[in-house]
Amino acid sequence: MASSVSSQGLRFPQTLLLSPPPKPGSRLPSTRAAPLVRSASAVASVRSQGPARRSDAVRSRFVARASASGISPDISDVLGDVRIFTAAGEPVLFKDLWDQNEGVAVVAMLRHFGCICCWELASALKESKAKFDSAGVKLIAVGVGPPDKARTLAERLPFPMDCLYADPDRKSYDVLGLYYGLGRTFFNPASAKVFSRFDSIQKAAKNYTIGATPDDRSTVLQQGGMLVFKGKELLYARKDEGTGDHAPLDDIFDICCKVPVS
């Protein structure tokens, strides 16, 4: 039987951690996303402006926030042509996942489908879906692995299959420049956040199976992120610094509610 590591009663199979080390000489970038908190003076400055200028100011902050992540505000031009798969196995282009004119979409880039922290995030996304739907925001989750692994997560968690997509070759992750490597996966200080969320992780792990992990174990070194688009415009981007370092969904919803009018 495979050994496991545990904390506060929650056990993680050791086989989930098996993966080859990163290539010698590889470097791990340290770009951080811009903070979500605004100062009182910044808020007052925006409120003192007229509606049109206020919208421009909000849009400028969104663009600056996206740029601070290291992801180009024009990334949709490249990302849109990346082919991924539905959980049912049908090929689809990224640009076909939401309305490229005015549609607002939250794109959660999971790690791999066998990551217990990603099951936790997927569970939170599912619980928040009705709230995002009521605001006219489309929720999309993309994970690393083949479609059959996506279906495993969708069926066992459960998670709506029409919101879940598979990127077996990590092409979209490469385009976005999301972090990858041994250090980011197991030794980044940001990963310590998971120890404060064991209740939600245990809840998500109720039907968890290591069988959702892709056969290519190198995929466990891939980190995820969170994106918010309005049409083709990138409004927000955040790269997960380490395993389990997810963007708070309340903050993401707040951003969606402040999307500037065109």
CSV table of C-alpha atoms in Angstrom, one decimal:
chain,number,residue,atom,x,y,z
A,1,MET,CA,0.0,0.0,0.0
A,2,ALA,CA,1.3,3.5,-0.9
A,3,SER,CA,2.5,5.5,2.1
A,4,SER,CA,0.8,8.9,2.8
A,5,VAL,CA,1.5,12.2,4.5
A,6,SER,CA,-1.1,13.6,6.9
A,7,SER,CA,-2.0,16.7,8.9
A,8,GLN,CA,-4.9,17.1,11.4
A,9,GLY,CA,-6.3,13.8,10.2
A,10,LEU,CA,-6.4,14.5,6.5
A,11,ARG,CA,-4.2,12.0,4.6
A,12,PHE,CA,-2.6,12.7,1.2
A,13,PRO,CA,-1.4,9.6,-0.8
A,14,GLN,CA,2.4,9.8,-1.3
A,15,THR,CA,1.9,8.7,-4.9
A,16,LEU,CA,0.2,12.0,-5.6
A,17,LEU,CA,3.6,13.7,-5.1
A,18,LEU,CA,5.6,11.5,-7.4
A,19,SER,CA,7.0,13.4,-10.3
A,20,PRO,CA,10.3,14.0,-12.1
A,21,PRO,CA,12.4,17.0,-10.9
A,22,PRO,CA,12.5,20.1,-13.1
A,23,LYS,CA,15.2,20.5,-15.8
A,24,PRO,CA,18.7,21.5,-14.4
A,25,GLY,CA,19.3,25.2,-14.6
A,26,SER,CA,15.6,26.1,-14.8
A,27,ARG,CA,14.6,29.3,-13.1
A,28,LEU,CA,11.4,30.1,-11.3
A,29,PRO,CA,10.0,33.6,-11.8
A,30,SER,CA,8.8,35.6,-8.8
A,31,THR,CA,6.3,38.0,-10.3
A,32,ARG,CA,3.4,38.7,-8.0
A,33,ALA,CA,-0.1,39.8,-8.9
A,34,ALA,CA,-1.2,43.3,-8.0
A,35,PRO,CA,-3.0,43.6,-4.6
A,36,LEU,CA,-6.8,43.7,-4.6
A,37,VAL,CA,-7.1,46.3,-1.8
A,38,ARG,CA,-7.5,50.0,-2.8
A,39,SER,CA,-6.6,52.9,-0.5
A,40,ALA,CA,-9.4,55.2,0.7
A,41,SER,CA,-7.8,58.1,-1.2
A,42,ALA,CA,-7.9,56.1,-4.4
A,43,VAL,CA,-11.6,55.3,-3.9
A,44,ALA,CA,-12.4,59.0,-3.2
A,45,SER,CA,-10.5,60.1,-6.2
A,46,VAL,CA,-12.5,57.8,-8.5
A,47,ARG,CA,-15.8,58.8,-6.9
A,48,SER,CA,-15.1,62.5,-7.4
A,49,GLN,CA,-15.0,61.9,-11.2
A,50,GLY,CA,-17.9,61.8,-13.6
A,51,PRO,CA,-19.3,58.5,-14.8
A,52,ALA,CA,-17.3,58.3,-18.0
A,53,ARG,CA,-14.0,59.2,-16.4
A,54,ARG,CA,-14.8,56.9,-13.5
A,55,SER,CA,-15.3,54.0,-15.9
A,56,ASP,CA,-11.9,54.9,-17.7
A,57,ALA,CA,-10.2,55.0,-14.3
A,58,VAL,CA,-11.6,51.6,-13.2
A,59,ARG,CA,-10.6,50.1,-16.6
A,60,SER,CA,-7.1,51.5,-16.2
A,61,ARG,CA,-6.8,49.9,-12.8
A,62,PHE,CA,-8.0,46.5,-14.2
A,63,VAL,CA,-5.4,46.7,-17.1
A,64,ALA,CA,-2.7,47.7,-14.6
A,65,ARG,CA,-3.6,44.8,-12.3
A,66,ALA,CA,-3.6,42.3,-15.2
A,67,SER,CA,-0.2,43.6,-16.4
A,68,ALA,CA,1.3,43.3,-12.9
A,69,SER,CA,0.7,39.5,-13.1
A,70,GLY,CA,3.2,39.4,-16.0
A,71,ILE,CA,0.4,38.3,-18.4
A,72,SER,CA,-0.2,40.6,-21.3
A,73,PRO,CA,-3.6,42.4,-21.4
A,74,ASP,CA,-3.8,41.3,-25.1
A,75,ILE,CA,-3.2,37.6,-24.2
A,76,SER,CA,-6.6,36.6,-25.6
A,77,ASP,CA,-5.3,37.1,-29.1
A,78,VAL,CA,-2.9,34.2,-28.6
A,79,LEU,CA,-4.8,32.2,-26.0
A,80,GLY,CA,-8.0,32.2,-28.1
A,81,ASP,CA,-6.4,29.9,-30.7
A,82,VAL,CA,-5.3,27.3,-28.2
A,83,ARG,CA,-7.2,24.0,-28.6
A,84,ILE,CA,-8.4,22.2,-25.4
A,85,PHE,CA,-11.1,19.7,-24.8
A,86,THR,CA,-14.5,19.5,-23.2
A,87,ALA,CA,-14.8,16.9,-20.4
A,88,ALA,CA,-16.7,14.8,-23.0
A,89,GLY,CA,-13.6,14.8,-25.2
A,90,GLU,CA,-14.7,17.2,-27.9
A,91,PRO,CA,-12.0,19.7,-29.1
A,92,VAL,CA,-12.8,23.4,-28.6
A,93,LEU,CA,-10.8,26.6,-29.0
A,94,PHE,CA,-10.3,28.8,-26.0
A,95,LYS,CA,-12.0,31.7,-27.7
A,96,ASP,CA,-15.2,29.7,-28.1
A,97,LEU,CA,-15.7,29.3,-24.3
A,98,TRP,CA,-17.4,32.7,-23.8
A,99,ASP,CA,-18.8,35.6,-25.8
A,100,GLN,CA,-15.7,37.4,-27.2
A,101,ASN,CA,-17.6,40.7,-27.6
A,102,GLU,CA,-19.1,41.6,-24.2
A,103,GLY,CA,-19.3,38.4,-22.3
A,104,VAL,CA,-17.7,38.4,-18.8
A,105,ALA,CA,-16.0,35.2,-17.8
A,106,VAL,CA,-14.0,33.9,-14.9
A,107,VAL,CA,-11.4,31.3,-16.0
A,108,ALA,CA,-10.0,29.2,-13.2
A,109,MET,CA,-6.8,27.5,-14.3
A,110,LEU,CA,-6.6,24.4,-12.0
A,111,ARG,CA,-3.5,22.4,-11.6
A,112,HIS,CA,-4.1,18.7,-12.5
A,113,PHE,CA,-7.3,16.8,-12.0
A,114,GLY,CA,-5.8,14.7,-9.2
A,115,CYS,CA,-4.8,17.7,-7.1
A,116,ILE,CA,-6.8,17.7,-3.9
A,117,CYS,CA,-6.4,21.5,-3.6
A,118,CYS,CA,-8.0,21.7,-7.1
A,119,TRP,CA,-10.9,19.6,-5.9
A,120,GLU,CA,-11.3,22.1,-3.1
A,121,LEU,CA,-11.3,25.0,-5.6
A,122,ALA,CA,-13.7,23.2,-7.9
A,123,SER,CA,-16.0,22.7,-5.0
A,124,ALA,CA,-15.9,26.4,-4.1
A,125,LEU,CA,-16.6,27.3,-7.8
A,126,LYS,CA,-19.6,25.0,-7.9
A,127,GLU,CA,-21.0,26.5,-4.7
A,128,SER,CA,-20.5,30.0,-6.1
A,129,LYS,CA,-21.8,29.3,-9.6
A,130,ALA,CA,-25.4,30.5,-8.9
A,131,LYS,CA,-24.1,33.8,-7.6
A,132,PHE,CA,-21.9,34.3,-10.7
A,133,ASP,CA,-24.7,33.2,-13.0
A,134,SER,CA,-27.1,35.8,-11.5
A,135,ALA,CA,-24.5,38.4,-12.2
A,136,GLY,CA,-24.2,37.3,-15.9
A,137,VAL,CA,-20.7,35.9,-15.4
A,138,LYS,CA,-19.7,32.6,-16.9
A,139,LEU,CA,-17.6,30.3,-14.8
A,140,ILE,CA,-15.0,28.2,-16.6
A,141,ALA,CA,-12.6,25.7,-15.1
A,142,VAL,CA,-9.6,24.3,-17.0
A,143,GLY,CA,-7.4,21.5,-15.7
A,144,VAL,CA,-4.3,19.6,-16.7
A,145,GLY,CA,-4.9,16.1,-18.0
A,146,PRO,CA,-7.0,14.2,-20.5
A,147,PRO,CA,-10.8,14.4,-20.7
A,148,ASP,CA,-11.4,11.1,-18.9
A,149,LYS,CA,-9.6,12.5,-15.8
A,150,ALA,CA,-11.8,15.6,-16.1
A,151,ARG,CA,-14.8,13.4,-16.1
A,152,THR,CA,-13.6,11.6,-13.0
A,153,LEU,CA,-13.5,14.9,-11.1
A,154,ALA,CA,-16.8,16.0,-12.5
A,155,GLU,CA,-18.6,12.8,-11.6
A,156,ARG,CA,-17.2,12.2,-8.2
A,157,LEU,CA,-17.0,15.7,-6.7
A,158,PRO,CA,-19.5,16.4,-8.5
A,159,PHE,CA,-18.9,19.4,-10.8
A,160,PRO,CA,-20.9,20.6,-13.8
A,161,MET,CA,-19.3,19.0,-16.9
A,162,ASP,CA,-20.4,21.9,-19.2
A,163,CYS,CA,-18.0,24.2,-17.2
A,164,LEU,CA,-15.0,21.9,-17.1
A,165,TYR,CA,-12.3,21.6,-19.8
A,166,ALA,CA,-9.1,19.6,-20.2
A,167,ASP,CA,-5.7,20.7,-21.4
A,168,PRO,CA,-3.6,17.5,-21.6
A,169,ASP,CA,-0.6,19.2,-23.1
A,170,ARG,CA,-0.7,22.3,-20.8
A,171,LYS,CA,-0.7,24.5,-23.9
A,172,SER,CA,-2.8,27.2,-22.4
A,173,TYR,CA,-0.7,27.2,-19.2
A,174,ASP,CA,2.5,27.7,-21.3
A,175,VAL,CA,0.8,30.6,-23.2
A,176,LEU,CA,-0.2,32.2,-19.9
A,177,GLY,CA,3.3,31.6,-18.4
A,178,LEU,CA,1.8,30.0,-15.3
A,179,TYR,CA,4.4,28.7,-12.8
A,180,TYR,CA,5.9,25.3,-13.1
A,181,GLY,CA,8.5,23.4,-11.1
A,182,LEU,CA,9.4,21.4,-8.0
A,183,GLY,CA,10.0,24.5,-5.8
A,184,ARG,CA,6.7,26.1,-6.7
A,185,THR,CA,4.8,22.9,-6.1
A,186,PHE,CA,6.2,21.7,-2.8
A,187,PHE,CA,8.4,24.4,-1.2
A,188,ASN,CA,6.8,27.8,-1.9
A,189,PRO,CA,5.7,29.7,1.3
A,190,ALA,CA,2.4,30.5,-0.4
A,191,SER,CA,1.4,26.8,-0.2
A,192,ALA,CA,1.2,27.1,3.6
A,193,LYS,CA,-2.3,28.6,3.1
A,194,VAL,CA,-3.7,25.1,2.7
A,195,PHE,CA,-3.2,24.4,6.4
A,196,SER,CA,-5.8,27.0,7.3
A,197,ARG,CA,-8.4,25.4,5.0
A,198,PHE,CA,-8.4,21.8,6.1
A,199,ASP,CA,-12.1,21.7,6.8
A,200,SER,CA,-12.9,22.7,3.2
A,201,ILE,CA,-10.3,20.3,1.8
A,202,GLN,CA,-11.7,17.4,3.9
A,203,LYS,CA,-15.1,18.2,2.5
A,204,ALA,CA,-13.8,18.2,-1.1
A,205,ALA,CA,-11.9,15.0,-0.4
A,206,LYS,CA,-15.0,13.0,0.5
A,207,ASN,CA,-15.2,11.3,-2.9
A,208,TYR,CA,-11.6,12.1,-3.9
A,209,THR,CA,-9.6,9.5,-5.9
A,210,ILE,CA,-6.0,9.6,-6.9
A,211,GLY,CA,-7.2,8.0,-10.1
A,212,ALA,CA,-7.9,11.5,-11.4
A,213,THR,CA,-4.2,12.2,-11.6
A,214,PRO,CA,-2.9,12.2,-15.2
A,215,ASP,CA,-0.6,9.3,-16.1
A,216,ASP,CA,2.1,11.8,-16.9
A,217,ARG,CA,3.3,12.6,-13.4
A,218,SER,CA,5.3,15.6,-14.5
A,219,THR,CA,1.9,17.4,-14.6
A,220,VAL,CA,1.8,17.6,-10.8
A,221,LEU,CA,4.5,20.3,-11.0
A,222,GLN,CA,2.1,22.7,-12.9
A,223,GLN,CA,0.6,25.6,-11.0
A,224,GLY,CA,-2.7,27.3,-11.8
A,225,GLY,CA,-4.1,30.8,-11.8
A,226,MET,CA,-7.3,32.9,-12.2
A,227,LEU,CA,-8.4,35.2,-15.0
A,228,VAL,CA,-11.3,37.6,-15.6
A,229,PHE,CA,-12.2,38.6,-19.1
A,230,LYS,CA,-14.7,41.0,-20.6
A,231,GLY,CA,-14.9,39.9,-24.2
A,232,LYS,CA,-11.3,39.7,-25.4
A,233,GLU,CA,-10.1,42.2,-22.8
A,234,LEU,CA,-8.2,40.8,-19.8
A,235,LEU,CA,-9.4,42.6,-16.7
A,236,TYR,CA,-7.6,40.6,-14.0
A,237,ALA,CA,-4.9,37.9,-13.9
A,238,ARG,CA,-3.3,36.2,-11.0
A,239,LYS,CA,-0.7,33.4,-11.0
A,240,ASP,CA,-0.8,31.0,-8.1
A,241,GLU,CA,2.5,31.3,-6.3
A,242,GLY,CA,2.3,27.7,-5.0
A,243,THR,CA,0.0,24.7,-4.5
A,244,GLY,CA,-3.3,25.8,-3.0
A,245,ASP,CA,-2.6,29.5,-3.4
A,246,HIS,CA,-5.9,30.3,-5.0
A,247,ALA,CA,-7.5,33.7,-5.5
A,248,PRO,CA,-10.4,34.4,-3.1
A,249,LEU,CA,-13.6,34.0,-5.0
A,250,ASP,CA,-15.3,36.8,-3.1
A,251,ASP,CA,-12.6,39.1,-4.5
A,252,ILE,CA,-13.1,37.7,-8.0
A,253,PHE,CA,-16.9,38.3,-7.7
A,254,ASP,CA,-16.3,41.9,-6.5
A,255,ILE,CA,-14.1,42.5,-9.6
A,256,CYS,CA,-16.8,41.1,-11.9
A,257,CYS,CA,-19.3,43.5,-10.3
A,258,LYS,CA,-17.1,46.4,-11.1
A,259,VAL,CA,-16.5,45.6,-14.7
A,260,PRO,CA,-16.5,49.0,-16.5
A,261,VAL,CA,-19.1,49.7,-19.1
A,262,SER,CA,-17.8,49.9,-22.7
